[in-house]
């Protein structure tokens, strides 16, 4: 890159091609004020506040849009520059209300700060004000355009960073303003309430209702968002023991200063909610009675001691920290003597762990989030990324903006389809046929990577043989996607390299979920799209720490780091470390625990931070199973639907009240930090489990702080061997990170696969377990909404999120609605072989004919009352994504 020498304020400076005067000045600590400029946005030079004087031409030029050129001589603070800046600021002030004393922006107002810095004591121009009605329609964001200075940051942020374009300029001349389509309220626009525009606004034209009039923070704590697996880095702003604001952390490769609606607006209210559990509860005569910790822990310890190991189970939590999951599985194995320990990964990505372990040797995202933007092709199958992983959705949009071709495979017309080059609208449950059909087309056209296959893979001939079962006519009939589209997708995926595959629960939540994952792994190996930047196989994990809970061995068959419990050598290592004998055979999965509880073989469960009464399939069966237990302990931050069934409820601390680590979907281990004391008498989950361990005679539970637990984790877990709190203080580390001097691993399988050679695995197509028939003619598929999370335990405590998505809906295609006589908004019954729920119909072409869609967030219309508990034979994940239903008018 060429060096360019210019002079600024008499100093000789050297810049690079493509830099603006403002870039170079800021790099050299020369202050130039700005208003419309923001480092994340395309510069426009709209406000002219960044004017500098070009001494060669004598012109005043906007430094934010003027590239440096050899020999330039620039003055940033000449009398002409200062005078012009003052004039522009005065013109803005002439159109701005004089409400600074009562304006919530206060000292954070950039216009006011600039006026003060430029020593403007009066405005020479006639006041010419705009009078716009306040837009109060959005639950989180208030728009007061009387204060707008037309910097355009909000418009650019919404378009360039969010890819939503909910606002743009409307009208002309004096009437010009940022407006929604048809100049309606934000609530009636495409706005996703991410709040980015609020954080971009230099004045108070856009403000966050929840933090208004909260005063100034006294401190800030950096931590990680507790919702989805993206693992966005956030700051919690504090005033003493109160969290008064949430903002994104810009120094971070995951979210780069961005957040979704849940991360920005969905945290404070649930942490400080009046319904938080504040003391242990013991059920007496059917009623919960508050108890001391001593009473509750003694009761739990003595009851758990009274059962045989095979009658006990522990359900750990993808919401809890790595340290908490570690002690939970250690407690199950070393104290209760059982491998009956599992968590909700069973219900989301167990096939990724099982399938990718067979193909590659390890089951996690092979690449990093910030590589997606540089892919040339993105194959997004079974992922509604913009709703379930919003920040990764932004990466996908960025890649498309950079020229990548996006192939979306999804039965529903999800938001990503708008950005796609090709939409493969395949039938629910036909993924193996679709992906193997693409593989067949790649082989038929000779587009596979023979060198990669020869050098890095095995079992290719058997795989080739299995492709004979995927004749494209068969694939077309099975998937409903034309042969031409399948071939086009195959050509793009194989040729526009690097190609990356993103997938989520649309792939895994099937009775053949493991086959789906293996099909994807086959496709990546076939084209050599693995082990390289911006390529790979990337399962997007749903919850904040579901990756970490798996890594920590909260699974019935493996210790931390996926070390098999059935391996005598490994078991010996853990026996020596934990000081006692450990059970040799794998335990029960969650779904098997529920069945065993139903059959009264499991008699007591210690359940941490999970809500199976809403999240299990066929929840009538799951609820009855839990009711049949002799003893149920639930540890949570709220009295969830499951906690109501408990004999003892132990109040856990929220993520903001404890230290620890979460591991996000790209294997990045990040610190969460205690910002406030636990509310009431709640305690961190690691402390509670350790207390139980000690009271039951367990050894090695005397931890004073989670950092000591991490020391034990890194001693026993090779992939976490180099991870310490000290190292994490400087940012996250991606596992494998085997030693103190290892920098972490952004890309897996670069030189060799974890298992040595990548294994091609032959497959055959199997249909879903339950297909439509005369009695149940529609397919129900389930998923997530951007505005709620999982079973709603946290998000439904946030009123603004409830305003944006208050109830469960059943989405139905207009053709199906019309043949059933259903109109948009009316309440209908959705009925399957397991039960029936009532929900409001949403008539929309997003759902294809014959397919209806529900989220599983709402206890009032619990979709999982309907879903099929049939499981994948390998991963034991239930078939949430396909079940047969009928719909009746009320
Ligand atoms: Fe939180 Fe996920 Fe939203 Fe990031 S994308 S702010 S991690 S919910």
Tab-separated table of C-alpha atoms in Angstrom, residues 72-467:
chain	number	residue	atom	x	y	z
A	72	UNK	CA	-1.578	18.431	0.492
A	73	UNK	CA	-1.147	21.206	3.071
A	74	UNK	CA	-4.053	21.383	5.499
A	75	UNK	CA	-4.986	23.597	8.412
A	76	UNK	CA	-7.595	22.247	10.822
A	77	UNK	CA	-7.883	25.302	13.075
A	78	UNK	CA	-7.315	28.418	10.995
A	79	UNK	CA	-9.548	31.468	11.736
A	80	UNK	CA	-11.517	30.771	8.536
A	81	UNK	CA	-12.126	27.163	9.611
A	82	UNK	CA	-13.234	28.134	13.115
A	83	UNK	CA	-15.491	30.843	11.763
A	84	UNK	CA	-17.153	28.495	9.275
A	85	UNK	CA	-17.615	25.802	11.935
A	86	UNK	CA	-19.242	28.319	14.255
A	87	UNK	CA	-21.592	29.386	11.482
A	88	UNK	CA	-22.677	25.807	10.772
A	89	UNK	CA	-23.249	25.066	14.440
A	90	UNK	CA	-25.211	28.298	14.878
A	91	UNK	CA	-27.375	27.404	11.871
A	92	UNK	CA	-28.117	24.034	13.484
A	93	UNK	CA	-28.864	25.728	16.808
A	94	UNK	CA	-31.238	28.114	15.060
A	95	UNK	CA	-33.393	25.164	14.128
A	96	UNK	CA	-32.970	23.362	17.454
A	97	UNK	CA	-35.173	23.741	20.543
A	98	UNK	CA	-33.698	25.542	23.563
A	99	UNK	CA	-34.628	22.749	25.922
A	100	UNK	CA	-31.125	21.764	26.999
A	101	UNK	CA	-31.858	22.134	30.703
A	102	UNK	CA	-34.554	19.468	30.612
A	103	UNK	CA	-33.215	17.418	27.719
A	104	UNK	CA	-32.298	13.864	28.729
A	105	UNK	CA	-29.254	13.879	26.468
A	106	UNK	CA	-27.679	16.373	28.869
A	107	UNK	CA	-23.908	16.531	28.645
A	108	UNK	CA	-23.887	13.700	26.124
A	109	UNK	CA	-25.392	15.964	23.435
A	110	UNK	CA	-22.768	16.356	20.731
A	111	UNK	CA	-24.326	19.563	19.387
A	112	UNK	CA	-24.230	21.193	22.815
A	113	UNK	CA	-20.654	20.036	23.427
A	114	UNK	CA	-19.500	21.464	20.098
A	115	UNK	CA	-21.268	24.755	20.738
A	116	UNK	CA	-19.487	24.988	24.045
A	117	UNK	CA	-16.095	24.030	22.593
A	118	UNK	CA	-16.498	26.683	19.899
A	119	UNK	CA	-17.458	29.223	22.591
A	120	UNK	CA	-20.781	30.038	20.976
A	121	UNK	CA	-22.628	32.252	23.422
A	122	UNK	CA	-25.413	33.480	21.152
A	123	UNK	CA	-27.013	32.511	17.860
A	124	UNK	CA	-26.890	35.260	15.257
A	125	UNK	CA	-29.655	33.774	13.102
A	126	UNK	CA	-33.400	33.951	13.353
A	127	UNK	CA	-34.890	30.897	15.015
A	128	UNK	CA	-36.678	28.737	12.480
A	129	UNK	CA	-38.065	25.692	14.224
A	130	UNK	CA	-39.728	22.488	13.086
A	131	UNK	CA	-42.773	21.327	14.983
A	132	UNK	CA	-43.309	17.584	14.654
A	133	UNK	CA	-45.495	15.398	16.853
A	134	UNK	CA	-43.604	13.099	19.205
A	135	UNK	CA	-43.454	9.520	17.891
A	136	UNK	CA	-44.052	7.397	20.968
A	137	UNK	CA	-45.346	4.314	19.193
A	138	UNK	CA	-42.332	2.061	19.702
A	139	UNK	CA	-42.092	0.566	23.208
A	140	UNK	CA	-38.360	1.293	23.497
A	141	UNK	CA	-37.608	4.242	21.232
A	142	UNK	CA	-38.950	7.783	21.304
A	143	UNK	CA	-38.548	9.994	18.229
A	144	UNK	CA	-38.613	13.738	18.716
A	145	UNK	CA	-37.739	15.094	15.294
A	146	UNK	CA	-37.989	18.676	16.515
A	147	UNK	CA	-34.445	18.019	17.773
A	148	UNK	CA	-33.194	16.339	14.591
A	149	UNK	CA	-30.119	17.961	12.993
A	150	UNK	CA	-30.316	15.879	9.775
A	151	UNK	CA	-26.930	14.270	10.305
A	152	UNK	CA	-28.343	11.097	8.720
A	153	UNK	CA	-26.550	8.734	11.061
A	154	UNK	CA	-29.818	6.940	11.906
A	155	UNK	CA	-30.724	6.497	8.240
A	156	UNK	CA	-27.288	5.153	7.318
A	157	UNK	CA	-27.089	2.891	10.376
A	158	UNK	CA	-30.478	1.332	9.623
A	159	UNK	CA	-29.555	0.795	5.988
A	160	UNK	CA	-25.854	0.010	6.083
A	161	UNK	CA	-25.440	-1.868	9.353
A	162	UNK	CA	-28.873	-3.366	10.016
A	163	UNK	CA	-29.930	-3.888	6.415
A	164	UNK	CA	-33.475	-3.011	7.463
A	165	UNK	CA	-33.970	0.454	5.944
A	166	UNK	CA	-36.934	1.225	8.156
A	167	UNK	CA	-36.166	4.938	7.801
A	168	UNK	CA	-35.046	7.122	4.931
A	169	UNK	CA	-35.254	10.795	4.052
A	170	UNK	CA	-38.658	12.112	3.131
A	171	UNK	CA	-39.858	15.474	1.777
A	172	UNK	CA	-37.596	18.208	0.421
A	173	UNK	CA	-35.922	21.469	1.430
A	174	UNK	CA	-36.913	22.807	4.826
A	175	UNK	CA	-39.320	19.881	5.284
A	176	UNK	CA	-36.645	17.223	4.779
A	177	UNK	CA	-36.619	14.694	7.624
A	178	UNK	CA	-35.843	11.056	8.341
A	179	UNK	CA	-39.123	9.170	8.112
A	180	UNK	CA	-40.568	5.702	7.915
A	181	UNK	CA	-42.411	4.472	4.827
A	182	UNK	CA	-45.470	6.735	4.426
A	183	UNK	CA	-44.205	8.770	7.412
A	184	UNK	CA	-45.996	6.620	9.976
A	185	UNK	CA	-44.970	5.846	13.554
A	186	UNK	CA	-42.003	3.530	14.116
A	187	UNK	CA	-44.328	0.814	15.361
A	188	UNK	CA	-45.969	0.648	11.953
A	189	UNK	CA	-42.679	0.448	10.087
A	190	UNK	CA	-40.182	-2.311	9.335
A	191	UNK	CA	-38.184	-1.226	12.410
A	192	UNK	CA	-36.790	-4.182	14.389
A	193	UNK	CA	-36.204	-2.056	17.513
A	194	UNK	CA	-32.495	-2.859	17.634
A	195	UNK	CA	-31.888	0.646	19.009
A	196	UNK	CA	-28.833	1.231	16.828
A	197	UNK	CA	-30.309	4.521	15.608
A	198	UNK	CA	-30.667	5.660	19.225
A	199	UNK	CA	-27.027	4.990	19.968
A	200	UNK	CA	-26.036	6.769	16.750
A	201	UNK	CA	-28.114	9.913	17.337
A	202	UNK	CA	-25.792	12.749	18.446
A	203	UNK	CA	-28.649	14.749	19.959
A	204	UNK	CA	-31.904	13.600	21.544
A	205	UNK	CA	-34.009	13.192	18.432
A	206	UNK	CA	-33.968	9.474	19.189
A	207	UNK	CA	-33.881	8.303	22.768
A	208	UNK	CA	-34.108	5.109	24.785
A	209	UNK	CA	-37.278	5.266	26.858
A	210	UNK	CA	-36.020	2.790	29.421
A	211	UNK	CA	-32.961	4.799	30.415
A	212	UNK	CA	-34.564	8.253	30.226
A	213	UNK	CA	-34.102	10.399	33.303
A	214	UNK	CA	-31.888	7.770	34.904
A	215	UNK	CA	-29.040	10.169	35.558
A	216	UNK	CA	-25.386	9.456	35.057
A	217	UNK	CA	-23.781	6.063	35.483
A	218	UNK	CA	-21.284	5.635	38.283
A	219	UNK	CA	-19.480	2.699	36.684
A	220	UNK	CA	-19.569	0.269	33.746
A	221	UNK	CA	-18.955	-3.475	33.684
A	222	UNK	CA	-18.070	-5.412	30.553
A	223	UNK	CA	-19.868	-8.726	30.217
A	224	UNK	CA	-21.729	-10.897	27.674
A	225	UNK	CA	-25.384	-10.848	26.572
A	226	UNK	CA	-27.322	-13.678	28.261
A	227	UNK	CA	-29.584	-14.546	25.333
A	228	UNK	CA	-28.482	-16.237	22.123
A	229	UNK	CA	-25.316	-18.085	21.138
A	230	UNK	CA	-23.820	-15.121	19.254
A	231	UNK	CA	-22.285	-14.028	22.556
A	232	UNK	CA	-22.341	-10.275	22.027
A	233	UNK	CA	-20.122	-8.266	24.292
A	234	UNK	CA	-21.965	-5.616	26.292
A	235	UNK	CA	-21.406	-2.975	28.939
A	236	UNK	CA	-23.804	-2.763	31.864
A	237	UNK	CA	-23.993	0.841	33.101
A	238	UNK	CA	-24.478	1.038	36.828
A	239	UNK	CA	-25.569	3.497	39.367
A	240	UNK	CA	-24.635	1.806	42.622
A	241	UNK	CA	-26.596	-1.478	42.740
A	242	UNK	CA	-28.862	-0.643	39.832
A	243	UNK	CA	-28.289	-1.419	36.171
A	244	UNK	CA	-29.402	1.688	34.302
A	245	UNK	CA	-28.200	0.998	30.791
A	246	UNK	CA	-26.899	-1.572	28.333
A	247	UNK	CA	-24.619	-0.695	25.453
A	248	UNK	CA	-22.602	-2.730	22.964
A	249	UNK	CA	-18.895	-3.140	23.433
A	250	UNK	CA	-17.198	-1.883	20.262
A	251	UNK	CA	-13.838	-3.557	20.925
A	252	UNK	CA	-15.068	-7.009	20.046
A	253	UNK	CA	-15.067	-9.135	16.911
A	254	UNK	CA	-18.465	-10.716	17.582
A	255	UNK	CA	-20.812	-7.759	17.548
A	256	UNK	CA	-18.545	-4.813	16.646
A	257	UNK	CA	-20.665	-2.293	18.494
A	258	UNK	CA	-24.036	-3.703	17.416
A	259	UNK	CA	-26.798	-5.433	19.388
A	260	UNK	CA	-30.244	-6.816	18.688
A	261	UNK	CA	-33.423	-5.732	20.447
A	262	UNK	CA	-33.100	-8.342	23.212
A	263	UNK	CA	-29.503	-7.495	24.024
A	264	UNK	CA	-30.080	-3.751	24.083
A	265	UNK	CA	-33.536	-3.491	25.610
A	266	UNK	CA	-34.311	-6.929	27.055
A	267	UNK	CA	-31.949	-7.142	30.008
A	268	UNK	CA	-32.497	-4.507	32.690
A	269	UNK	CA	-36.174	-5.240	33.290
A	270	UNK	CA	-35.796	-8.957	33.936
A	271	UNK	CA	-32.811	-8.516	36.236
A	272	UNK	CA	-34.631	-6.028	38.437
A	273	UNK	CA	-38.050	-7.660	38.054
A	274	UNK	CA	-40.181	-7.941	41.166
A	275	UNK	CA	-40.836	-11.631	40.465
A	276	UNK	CA	-37.175	-12.633	40.817
A	277	UNK	CA	-36.777	-15.493	43.285
A	278	UNK	CA	-35.190	-14.057	46.401
A	279	UNK	CA	-35.235	-16.922	48.906
A	280	UNK	CA	-35.317	-20.736	48.803
A	281	UNK	CA	-38.827	-22.205	48.715
A	282	UNK	CA	-39.982	-25.538	50.126
A	283	UNK	CA	-43.364	-26.930	49.151
A	284	UNK	CA	-45.484	-27.757	52.198
A	285	UNK	CA	-49.064	-29.003	51.771
A	286	UNK	CA	-49.001	-27.935	48.142
A	287	UNK	CA	-47.870	-24.362	48.911
A	288	UNK	CA	-44.409	-22.833	48.626
A	289	UNK	CA	-43.019	-21.565	51.921
A	290	UNK	CA	-39.855	-19.466	52.206
A	291	UNK	CA	-36.949	-21.251	53.880
A	292	UNK	CA	-33.389	-20.518	54.909
A	293	UNK	CA	-30.535	-21.788	52.764
A	294	UNK	CA	-29.584	-24.205	55.550
A	295	UNK	CA	-33.068	-25.725	55.656
A	296	UNK	CA	-33.366	-25.992	51.879
A	297	UNK	CA	-29.895	-27.390	51.254
A	298	UNK	CA	-30.154	-29.900	54.100
A	299	UNK	CA	-33.507	-31.086	52.799
A	300	UNK	CA	-32.228	-31.459	49.227
A	301	UNK	CA	-29.026	-33.200	50.334
A	302	UNK	CA	-30.827	-35.648	52.614
A	303	UNK	CA	-33.501	-36.468	50.022
A	304	UNK	CA	-31.009	-36.982	47.186
A	305	UNK	CA	-28.913	-39.206	49.455
A	306	UNK	CA	-31.898	-41.479	49.989
A	307	UNK	CA	-31.976	-42.648	46.332
A	308	UNK	CA	-29.809	-45.078	44.416
A	309	UNK	CA	-27.622	-43.568	41.706
A	310	UNK	CA	-29.723	-44.980	38.865
A	311	UNK	CA	-32.836	-43.319	40.312
A	312	UNK	CA	-31.286	-39.848	40.079
A	313	UNK	CA	-30.686	-37.367	37.279
A	314	UNK	CA	-29.271	-33.876	36.868
A	315	UNK	CA	-30.459	-31.477	34.187
A	316	UNK	CA	-27.886	-28.746	33.758
A	317	UNK	CA	-28.289	-25.423	32.000
A	318	UNK	CA	-27.188	-23.767	28.783
A	319	UNK	CA	-27.939	-20.436	30.489
A	320	UNK	CA	-25.429	-21.028	33.264
A	321	UNK	CA	-21.692	-20.465	33.090
A	322	UNK	CA	-19.063	-23.001	32.112
A	323	UNK	CA	-17.958	-23.186	35.729
A	324	UNK	CA	-21.521	-23.931	36.838
A	325	UNK	CA	-21.987	-26.635	34.240
A	326	UNK	CA	-18.664	-28.120	35.236
A	327	UNK	CA	-19.615	-28.412	38.901
A	328	UNK	CA	-23.110	-29.686	37.967
A	329	UNK	CA	-21.738	-32.634	35.974
A	330	UNK	CA	-19.047	-33.262	38.583
A	331	UNK	CA	-21.776	-33.326	41.250
A	332	UNK	CA	-23.828	-35.825	39.201
A	333	UNK	CA	-20.874	-38.128	38.550
A	334	UNK	CA	-18.732	-37.830	41.652
A	335	UNK	CA	-21.417	-37.271	44.314
A	336	UNK	CA	-24.634	-38.837	42.997
A	337	UNK	CA	-22.680	-41.550	41.176
A	338	UNK	CA	-24.601	-41.248	37.918
A	339	UNK	CA	-23.911	-40.200	34.335
A	340	UNK	CA	-27.591	-39.230	34.058
A	341	UNK	CA	-26.697	-35.633	33.290
A	342	UNK	CA	-27.822	-33.695	30.254
A	343	UNK	CA	-29.098	-30.284	29.214
A	344	UNK	CA	-31.075	-28.623	26.457
A	345	UNK	CA	-28.434	-29.172	23.760
A	346	UNK	CA	-30.257	-32.488	23.476
A	347	UNK	CA	-33.186	-30.490	22.131
A	348	UNK	CA	-31.189	-28.328	19.730
A	349	UNK	CA	-27.727	-29.359	18.565
A	350	UNK	CA	-27.120	-32.910	19.798
A	351	UNK	CA	-26.983	-34.036	16.124
A	352	UNK	CA	-24.223	-31.470	15.448
A	353	UNK	CA	-22.153	-32.969	18.254
A	354	UNK	CA	-22.917	-36.534	17.124
A	355	UNK	CA	-22.796	-35.995	13.343
A	356	UNK	CA	-19.751	-33.738	13.088
A	357	UNK	CA	-17.876	-35.953	15.556
A	358	UNK	CA	-18.337	-38.828	13.076
A	359	UNK	CA	-17.362	-36.790	10.021
A	360	UNK	CA	-14.661	-34.484	11.419
A	361	UNK	CA	-13.982	-35.635	14.975
A	362	UNK	CA	-15.463	-32.591	16.707
A	363	UNK	CA	-18.866	-30.996	16.663
A	364	UNK	CA	-18.732	-27.224	16.704
A	365	UNK	CA	-18.621	-24.240	14.355
A	366	UNK	CA	-15.507	-24.723	12.255
A	367	UNK	CA	-15.037	-21.012	11.540
A	368	UNK	CA	-15.542	-17.635	13.193
A	369	UNK	CA	-18.435	-15.204	12.958
A	370	UNK	CA	-16.386	-12.363	11.472
A	371	UNK	CA	-15.267	-14.576	8.556
A	372	UNK	CA	-18.797	-14.812	7.167
A	373	UNK	CA	-18.562	-11.325	5.643
A	374	UNK	CA	-15.731	-12.463	3.332
A	375	UNK	CA	-17.427	-15.614	1.996
A	376	UNK	CA	-18.274	-15.632	-1.709
A	377	UNK	CA	-21.160	-18.063	-1.207
A	378	UNK	CA	-23.262	-18.623	1.901
A	379	UNK	CA	-25.489	-21.673	2.035
A	380	UNK	CA	-27.952	-20.999	4.877
A	381	UNK	CA	-30.037	-24.107	5.443
A	382	UNK	CA	-32.487	-24.587	8.289
A	383	UNK	CA	-31.564	-21.310	9.932
A	384	UNK	CA	-33.790	-18.290	10.373
A	385	UNK	CA	-30.636	-16.344	11.141
A	386	UNK	CA	-32.007	-12.820	11.396
A	387	UNK	CA	-34.513	-13.881	14.078
A	388	UNK	CA	-32.580	-16.515	16.028
A	389	UNK	CA	-28.996	-15.173	15.653
A	390	UNK	CA	-29.522	-11.515	14.751
A	391	UNK	CA	-25.890	-10.421	14.863
A	392	UNK	CA	-24.843	-13.305	12.617
A	393	UNK	CA	-27.732	-12.295	10.364
A	394	UNK	CA	-26.024	-8.917	10.009
A	395	UNK	CA	-22.804	-10.665	8.951
A	396	UNK	CA	-24.736	-12.491	6.241
A	397	UNK	CA	-26.232	-9.236	4.990
A	398	UNK	CA	-22.767	-7.672	5.025
A	399	UNK	CA	-21.418	-10.556	2.924
A	400	UNK	CA	-24.244	-10.082	0.416
A	401	UNK	CA	-23.404	-6.374	0.350
A	402	UNK	CA	-19.817	-7.401	-0.438
A	403	UNK	CA	-21.038	-9.422	-3.424
A	404	UNK	CA	-21.494	-12.901	-1.910
A	405	UNK	CA	-24.213	-15.167	-3.308
A	406	UNK	CA	-26.630	-16.289	-0.627
A	407	UNK	CA	-28.481	-19.579	-1.080
A	408	UNK	CA	-31.322	-19.955	1.394
A	409	UNK	CA	-32.839	-23.411	1.875
A	410	UNK	CA	-35.971	-23.089	3.955
A	411	UNK	CA	-39.605	-24.102	3.494
A	412	UNK	CA	-40.672	-20.672	4.816
A	413	UNK	CA	-40.057	-17.320	3.195
A	414	UNK	CA	-37.895	-16.071	6.041
A	415	UNK	CA	-36.395	-12.576	6.060
A	416	UNK	CA	-33.066	-13.791	4.614
A	417	UNK	CA	-34.867	-14.765	1.401
A	418	UNK	CA	-35.019	-11.039	0.558
A	419	UNK	CA	-31.229	-11.014	0.368
A	420	UNK	CA	-30.806	-14.343	-1.407
A	421	UNK	CA	-29.552	-15.140	-4.886
A	422	UNK	CA	-31.443	-18.431	-4.771
A	423	UNK	CA	-34.219	-19.719	-2.515
A	424	UNK	CA	-34.642	-23.473	-2.266
A	425	UNK	CA	-38.138	-23.883	-0.859
A	426	UNK	CA	-37.842	-27.517	0.096
A	427	UNK	CA	-40.414	-29.604	1.925
A	428	UNK	CA	-39.916	-29.880	5.712
A	429	UNK	CA	-37.826	-32.942	6.500
A	430	UNK	CA	-36.349	-33.378	3.022
A	431	UNK	CA	-32.909	-31.936	3.836
A	432	UNK	CA	-30.891	-35.123	3.261
A	433	UNK	CA	-32.398	-35.452	-0.212
A	434	UNK	CA	-31.703	-31.795	-0.993
A	435	UNK	CA	-28.088	-31.749	0.210
A	436	UNK	CA	-27.194	-35.141	-1.253
A	437	UNK	CA	-28.916	-34.042	-4.477
A	438	UNK	CA	-26.575	-31.028	-4.568
A	439	UNK	CA	-23.632	-33.385	-3.918
A	440	UNK	CA	-24.770	-35.575	-6.816
A	441	UNK	CA	-24.967	-32.581	-9.141
A	442	UNK	CA	-21.466	-31.506	-8.073
A	443	UNK	CA	-20.104	-34.983	-8.798
A	444	UNK	CA	-21.988	-35.241	-12.105
A	445	UNK	CA	-20.531	-31.920	-13.252
A	446	UNK	CA	-17.029	-32.716	-12.019
A	447	UNK	CA	-17.005	-29.745	-9.638
A	448	UNK	CA	-15.634	-31.636	-6.642
A	449	UNK	CA	-12.173	-31.034	-5.173
A	450	UNK	CA	-10.307	-34.247	-5.949
A	451	UNK	CA	-7.030	-33.066	-4.417
A	452	UNK	CA	-8.656	-32.196	-1.088
A	453	UNK	CA	-10.558	-35.481	-1.074
A	454	UNK	CA	-7.424	-37.506	-1.832
A	455	UNK	CA	-5.265	-35.769	0.727
A	456	UNK	CA	-7.661	-35.076	3.574
A	457	UNK	CA	-10.589	-37.510	3.452
A	458	UNK	CA	-11.524	-41.191	3.481
A	459	UNK	CA	-14.416	-43.430	2.460
A	460	UNK	CA	-15.116	-41.419	-0.699
A	461	UNK	CA	-15.961	-44.430	-2.853
A	462	UNK	CA	-18.691	-45.633	-0.505
A	463	UNK	CA	-20.112	-42.115	-0.467
A	464	UNK	CA	-20.054	-41.930	-4.274
A	465	UNK	CA	-21.905	-45.204	-4.369
A	466	UNK	CA	-24.613	-43.861	-2.034
A	467	UNK	CA	-25.200	-40.905	-4.375
